[in-house]
PDB file of C-alpha atoms in Angstrom:
ATOM      1  CA  MET T   1      -0.099   0.114  -0.183  1.00 89.00           C
ATOM      2  CA  PRO T   2       1.131   3.352  -1.110  1.00 92.00           C
ATOM      3  CA  ARG T   3       2.135   5.826   1.615  1.00 93.00           C
ATOM      4  CA  TYR T   4       1.396   9.785   0.816  1.00 95.00           C
ATOM      5  CA  TRP T   5       3.911  12.790   1.010  1.00 93.00           C
ATOM      6  CA  GLY T   6       3.381  16.430   0.015  1.00 92.00           C
ATOM      7  CA  ILE T   7       6.910  17.879  -0.731  1.00 92.00           C
ATOM      8  CA  ARG T   8       7.041  21.136  -1.493  1.00 88.00           C
ATOM      9  CA  THR T   9       9.945  22.686  -3.532  1.00 89.00           C
ATOM     10  CA  ASP T  10      11.233  26.417  -4.446  1.00 88.00           C
ATOM     11  CA  GLN T  11       7.871  28.653  -5.609  1.00 84.00           C
ATOM     12  CA  GLN T  12      10.792  30.882  -7.031  1.00 86.00           C
ATOM     13  CA  ARG T  13      11.956  28.595  -9.498  1.00 90.00           C
ATOM     14  CA  GLY T  14       8.530  26.900 -10.603  1.00 89.00           C
ATOM     15  CA  ASP T  15       8.979  26.874 -14.451  1.00 93.00           C
ATOM     16  CA  GLU T  16      11.769  25.002 -14.035  1.00 94.00           C
ATOM     17  CA  LEU T  17      11.387  22.649 -11.190  1.00 96.00           C
ATOM     18  CA  TRP T  18       8.207  21.719 -13.165  1.00 96.00           C
ATOM     19  CA  ALA T  19       9.945  21.037 -16.465  1.00 96.00           C
ATOM     20  CA  GLU T  20      12.202  18.587 -14.185  1.00 97.00           C
ATOM     21  CA  VAL T  21       9.007  16.943 -12.601  1.00 97.00           C
ATOM     22  CA  GLN T  22       7.277  16.626 -16.655  1.00 96.00           C
ATOM     23  CA  SER T  23      11.240  14.830 -17.507  1.00 97.00           C
ATOM     24  CA  GLY T  24      10.620  12.362 -14.779  1.00 98.00           C
ATOM     25  CA  ARG T  25      12.343  13.919 -11.734  1.00 98.00           C
ATOM     26  CA  LEU T  26      11.260  15.689  -8.536  1.00 98.00           C
ATOM     27  CA  ARG T  27      14.056  17.910  -7.256  1.00 96.00           C
ATOM     28  CA  GLN T  28      14.478  19.445  -4.164  1.00 92.00           C
ATOM     29  CA  GLY T  29      16.840  22.006  -2.968  1.00 88.00           C
ATOM     30  CA  TRP T  30      19.408  22.229  -0.197  1.00 86.00           C
ATOM     31  CA  GLY T  31      21.643  20.265  -2.842  1.00 90.00           C
ATOM     32  CA  TYR T  32      23.825  22.741  -3.938  1.00 90.00           C
ATOM     33  CA  ARG T  33      27.419  21.325  -2.867  1.00 92.00           C
ATOM     34  CA  ASP T  34      28.816  17.572  -2.970  1.00 95.00           C
ATOM     35  CA  GLU T  35      28.914  16.984   0.499  1.00 96.00           C
ATOM     36  CA  GLN T  36      25.329  17.466   0.819  1.00 97.00           C
ATOM     37  CA  ASP T  37      24.485  13.739  -0.777  1.00 98.00           C
ATOM     38  CA  LEU T  38      22.041  12.352   1.737  1.00 98.00           C
ATOM     39  CA  GLU T  39      24.136   8.561   0.763  1.00 97.00           C
ATOM     40  CA  LEU T  40      27.211  10.482   2.368  1.00 98.00           C
ATOM     41  CA  ILE T  41      25.521  12.134   5.025  1.00 98.00           C
ATOM     42  CA  ALA T  42      23.696   9.086   6.438  1.00 97.00           C
ATOM     43  CA  HIS T  43      27.442   6.890   5.571  1.00 97.00           C
ATOM     44  CA  LEU T  44      29.006   9.568   7.363  1.00 98.00           C
ATOM     45  CA  LYS T  45      26.264   9.074  10.823  1.00 96.00           C
ATOM     46  CA  ALA T  46      26.648   5.590  10.461  1.00 95.00           C
ATOM     47  CA  MET T  47      30.037   6.240  10.878  1.00 97.00           C
ATOM     48  CA  GLY T  48      29.742   8.562  14.161  1.00 97.00           C
ATOM     49  CA  ARG T  49      31.538  11.104  11.937  1.00 97.00           C
ATOM     50  CA  PRO T  50      30.759  14.751  12.056  1.00 96.00           C
ATOM     51  CA  LEU T  51      28.768  16.437  10.005  1.00 97.00           C
ATOM     52  CA  ASN T  52      29.109  20.455   8.709  1.00 96.00           C
ATOM     53  CA  ASP T  53      26.400  22.873   9.248  1.00 93.00           C
ATOM     54  CA  HIS T  54      24.894  22.522   5.442  1.00 91.00           C
ATOM     55  CA  GLN T  55      25.327  18.501   6.005  1.00 96.00           C
ATOM     56  CA  ARG T  56      22.855  18.947   8.901  1.00 95.00           C
ATOM     57  CA  ALA T  57      20.548  21.311   7.906  1.00 91.00           C
ATOM     58  CA  THR T  58      20.154  19.209   4.547  1.00 93.00           C
ATOM     59  CA  TRP T  59      19.871  15.854   6.871  1.00 95.00           C
ATOM     60  CA  ARG T  60      17.260  17.450   9.118  1.00 89.00           C
ATOM     61  CA  GLY T  61      15.064  18.608   5.436  1.00 84.00           C
ATOM     62  CA  ASN T  62      15.582  15.396   3.322  1.00 92.00           C
ATOM     63  CA  ARG T  63      16.868  12.410   5.111  1.00 93.00           C
ATOM     64  CA  ARG T  64      12.853  10.987   4.295  1.00 94.00           C
ATOM     65  CA  LEU T  65      14.080  10.404   0.933  1.00 95.00           C
ATOM     66  CA  LEU T  66      16.355   8.009   1.547  1.00 95.00           C
ATOM     67  CA  SER T  67      14.249   4.843   1.273  1.00 89.00           C
ATOM     68  CA  HIS T  68      16.560   3.343   4.106  1.00 90.00           C
ATOM     69  CA  GLU T  69      15.661   5.785   6.477  1.00 88.00           C
ATOM     70  CA  PRO T  70      12.610   5.525   8.895  1.00 86.00           C
ATOM     71  CA  GLY T  71       9.453   7.225   7.595  1.00 88.00           C
ATOM     72  CA  GLU T  72      10.932   6.950   4.615  1.00 93.00           C
ATOM     73  CA  VAL T  73       9.381   7.580   0.534  1.00 96.00           C
ATOM     74  CA  ARG T  74       9.762   4.203  -1.575  1.00 95.00           C
ATOM     75  CA  PRO T  75       8.559   3.833  -4.843  1.00 97.00           C
ATOM     76  CA  GLY T  76       5.076   3.582  -5.271  1.00 97.00           C
ATOM     77  CA  ASP T  77       4.514   6.327  -2.807  1.00 97.00           C
ATOM     78  CA  ILE T  78       1.705   9.151  -4.204  1.00 97.00           C
ATOM     79  CA  VAL T  79       3.389  12.800  -3.590  1.00 97.00           C
ATOM     80  CA  VAL T  80       1.414  15.888  -3.787  1.00 95.00           C
ATOM     81  CA  ALA T  81       3.333  18.606  -4.761  1.00 95.00           C
ATOM     82  CA  PRO T  82       1.927  22.209  -3.753  1.00 92.00           C
ATOM     83  CA  ASN T  83       2.814  25.555  -5.889  1.00 91.00           C
ATOM     84  CA  LEU T  84       4.172  23.470  -8.639  1.00 92.00           C
ATOM     85  CA  PRO T  85       4.015  24.802 -10.851  1.00 92.00           C
ATOM     86  CA  ARG T  86       2.527  27.723  -9.687  1.00 92.00           C
ATOM     87  CA  TRP T  87       1.379  29.134  -6.485  1.00 91.00           C
ATOM     88  CA  GLY T  88      -2.592  27.813  -5.844  1.00 91.00           C
ATOM     89  CA  VAL T  89      -1.861  24.482  -7.769  1.00 94.00           C
ATOM     90  CA  TRP T  90      -1.066  21.216  -7.269  1.00 94.00           C
ATOM     91  CA  ALA T  91       1.036  18.371  -8.775  1.00 96.00           C
ATOM     92  CA  LEU T  92       0.359  14.576  -7.754  1.00 97.00           C
ATOM     93  CA  LEU T  93       3.264  12.491  -8.449  1.00 98.00           C
ATOM     94  CA  ARG T  94       3.681   8.419  -8.106  1.00 98.00           C
ATOM     95  CA  VAL T  95       7.568   7.656  -6.963  1.00 98.00           C
ATOM     96  CA  THR T  96       9.024   5.578  -9.246  1.00 98.00           C
ATOM     97  CA  GLY T  97      12.753   4.727  -7.929  1.00 97.00           C
ATOM     98  CA  SER T  98      15.217   5.684  -5.507  1.00 96.00           C
ATOM     99  CA  TYR T  99      16.716   8.729  -4.598  1.00 97.00           C
ATOM    100  CA  ARG T 100      19.970  10.134  -6.165  1.00 97.00           C
ATOM    101  CA  TYR T 101      21.707  13.218  -6.303  1.00 98.00           C
ATOM    102  CA  GLU T 102      22.883  14.992  -8.796  1.00 96.00           C
ATOM    103  CA  ILE T 103      23.316  18.962  -8.459  1.00 95.00           C
ATOM    104  CA  SER T 104      20.921  20.312 -11.742  1.00 94.00           C
ATOM    105  CA  ASP T 105      22.168  23.905 -13.636  1.00 93.00           C
ATOM    106  CA  ILE T 106      18.782  24.918 -12.080  1.00 91.00           C
ATOM    107  CA  LEU T 107      20.310  27.981  -9.831  1.00 87.00           C
ATOM    108  CA  ASN T 108      18.864  28.463  -6.669  1.00 86.00           C
ATOM    109  CA  ALA T 109      16.928  31.828  -5.503  1.00 79.00           C
ATOM    110  CA  VAL T 110      18.931  32.670  -1.968  1.00 78.00           C
ATOM    111  CA  THR T 111      22.259  34.082  -1.022  1.00 71.00           C
ATOM    112  CA  ILE T 112      24.007  31.239   0.403  1.00 75.00           C
ATOM    113  CA  ASP T 113      27.225  31.596   2.545  1.00 78.00           C
ATOM    114  CA  GLY T 114      27.776  35.452   0.632  1.00 77.00           C
ATOM    115  CA  GLU T 115      26.962  33.481  -2.810  1.00 75.00           C
ATOM    116  CA  GLU T 116      23.921  34.396  -4.723  1.00 77.00           C
ATOM    117  CA  GLY T 117      22.334  32.088  -7.705  1.00 81.00           C
ATOM    118  CA  LEU T 118      24.327  28.977  -6.585  1.00 85.00           C
ATOM    119  CA  PRO T 119      23.542  25.372  -8.676  1.00 91.00           C
ATOM    120  CA  ASP T 120      21.199  23.515  -6.730  1.00 92.00           C
ATOM    121  CA  TYR T 121      18.577  20.823  -6.362  1.00 94.00           C
ATOM    122  CA  GLY T 122      20.628  17.990  -5.908  1.00 95.00           C
ATOM    123  CA  HIS T 123      18.130  15.886  -4.702  1.00 97.00           C
ATOM    124  CA  VAL T 124      16.075  13.717  -6.798  1.00 98.00           C
ATOM    125  CA  LEU T 125      13.598  11.464  -6.785  1.00 98.00           C
ATOM    126  CA  PRO T 126      12.588   9.891 -10.113  1.00 98.00           C
ATOM    127  CA  VAL T 127       8.602  10.182 -10.296  1.00 98.00           C
ATOM    128  CA  GLN T 128       5.602   9.984 -12.525  1.00 98.00           C
ATOM    129  CA  LEU T 129       3.652  12.657 -13.306  1.00 98.00           C
ATOM    130  CA  LEU T 130      -0.227  11.860 -12.636  1.00 97.00           C
ATOM    131  CA  THR T 131      -1.696  15.123 -12.831  1.00 94.00           C
ATOM    132  CA  PRO T 132      -0.777  16.684 -16.733  1.00 88.00           C
ATOM    133  CA  LEU T 133      -2.741  19.394 -15.655  1.00 89.00           C
ATOM    134  CA  PRO T 134      -2.212  20.996 -12.064  1.00 92.00           C
ATOM    135  CA  ILE T 135      -4.966  20.538  -9.549  1.00 95.00           C
ATOM    136  CA  GLU T 136      -6.347  24.380  -8.667  1.00 94.00           C
ATOM    137  CA  ARG T 137      -6.655  23.694  -4.086  1.00 90.00           C
ATOM    138  CA  THR T 138      -9.741  25.671  -4.910  1.00 93.00           C
ATOM    139  CA  ASP T 139     -11.058  22.571  -6.727  1.00 94.00           C
ATOM    140  CA  ALA T 140     -14.465  21.226  -5.320  1.00 94.00           C
ATOM    141  CA  ARG T 141     -12.487  17.716  -4.497  1.00 94.00           C
ATOM    142  CA  VAL T 142      -9.520  19.802  -2.226  1.00 93.00           C
ATOM    143  CA  THR T 143     -10.950  19.180   1.209  1.00 92.00           C
ATOM    144  CA  ASP T 144     -10.619  21.777   4.012  1.00 90.00           C
ATOM    145  CA  ARG T 145      -8.639  18.420   5.781  1.00 90.00           C
ATOM    146  CA  LEU T 146      -6.028  18.004   3.166  1.00 90.00           C
ATOM    147  CA  LEU T 147      -5.779  21.772   2.852  1.00 88.00           C
ATOM    148  CA  ARG T 148      -4.666  21.486   6.743  1.00 84.00           C
ATOM    149  CA  ALA T 149      -2.471  18.981   6.687  1.00 86.00           C
ATOM    150  CA  MET T 150       0.080  20.882   3.407  1.00 82.00           C
ATOM    151  CA  ARG T 151       2.025  23.712   5.712  1.00 74.00           C
ATOM    152  CA  PRO T 152       5.276  21.788   6.270  1.00 67.00           C
ATOM    153  CA  PRO T 153       7.987  21.649   3.929  1.00 68.00           C
ATOM    154  CA  MET T 154       7.666  17.808   3.619  1.00 70.00           C
ATOM    155  CA  PHE T 155       5.177  15.709   5.651  1.00 76.00           C
ATOM    156  CA  SER T 156       3.510  12.331   5.685  1.00 84.00           C
ATOM    157  CA  LEU T 157      -0.293  12.573   4.009  1.00 85.00           C
ATOM    158  CA  ASP T 158      -1.036   9.257   5.336  1.00 90.00           C
ATOM    159  CA  HIS T 159      -3.798  10.482   7.269  1.00 88.00           C
ATOM    160  CA  VAL T 160      -5.651  12.091   4.770  1.00 89.00           C
ATOM    161  CA  ALA T 161      -5.167   9.428   2.011  1.00 91.00           C
ATOM    162  CA  SER T 162      -8.695   8.822   0.748  1.00 91.00           C
ATOM    163  CA  ASP T 163      -8.499  12.645   0.312  1.00 91.00           C
ATOM    164  CA  VAL T 164      -5.700  12.683  -1.765  1.00 90.00           C
ATOM    165  CA  GLY T 165      -7.111   9.223  -3.846  1.00 90.00           C
ATOM    166  CA  ARG T 166      -9.960  11.481  -4.882  1.00 90.00           C
ATOM    167  CA  LEU T 167      -7.878  13.694  -6.939  1.00 92.00           C
ATOM    168  CA  LEU T 168      -5.774  10.782  -8.483  1.00 90.00           C
ATOM    169  CA  PRO T 169      -6.738  10.240 -12.112  1.00 88.00           C
ATOM    170  CA  ARG T 170      -9.216   7.026 -12.493  1.00 80.00           C
TER     171      ARG T 170
END
């Protein structure tokens, strides 16, 4: 049985990240340095090695993208991606493979260590786009319960799985 997730991505790069989703890649930020690969961080943690600030921030927000972590995202799971490709709409995706790390050419929209516009979005989940036309959050099928659940950056939607199911194409 699939799990259901909400995963937010950078609203300021909606067009670029939407093109990635249409090509089968859901990309997440906090992946702008080689040392931010979640597999590398998991290995360092398993060996008891210290993490730097970038690695700690990356791990905190993205560790569940690894299929071997507790509470993980797995192939077959359903993702609701709010505000993708633009604010106020949602894309529904099915995870089709395991996490990989590959820094993209898409530049981020923040200043990090005094640098603006770094190549980012290295955390990749292979996905299948289930809704070629985004779902408006005002769509009659979107329940209040589902709207309330869509607040944190990454979160389980298992408790509203039936509400997400109503949005899936038949």
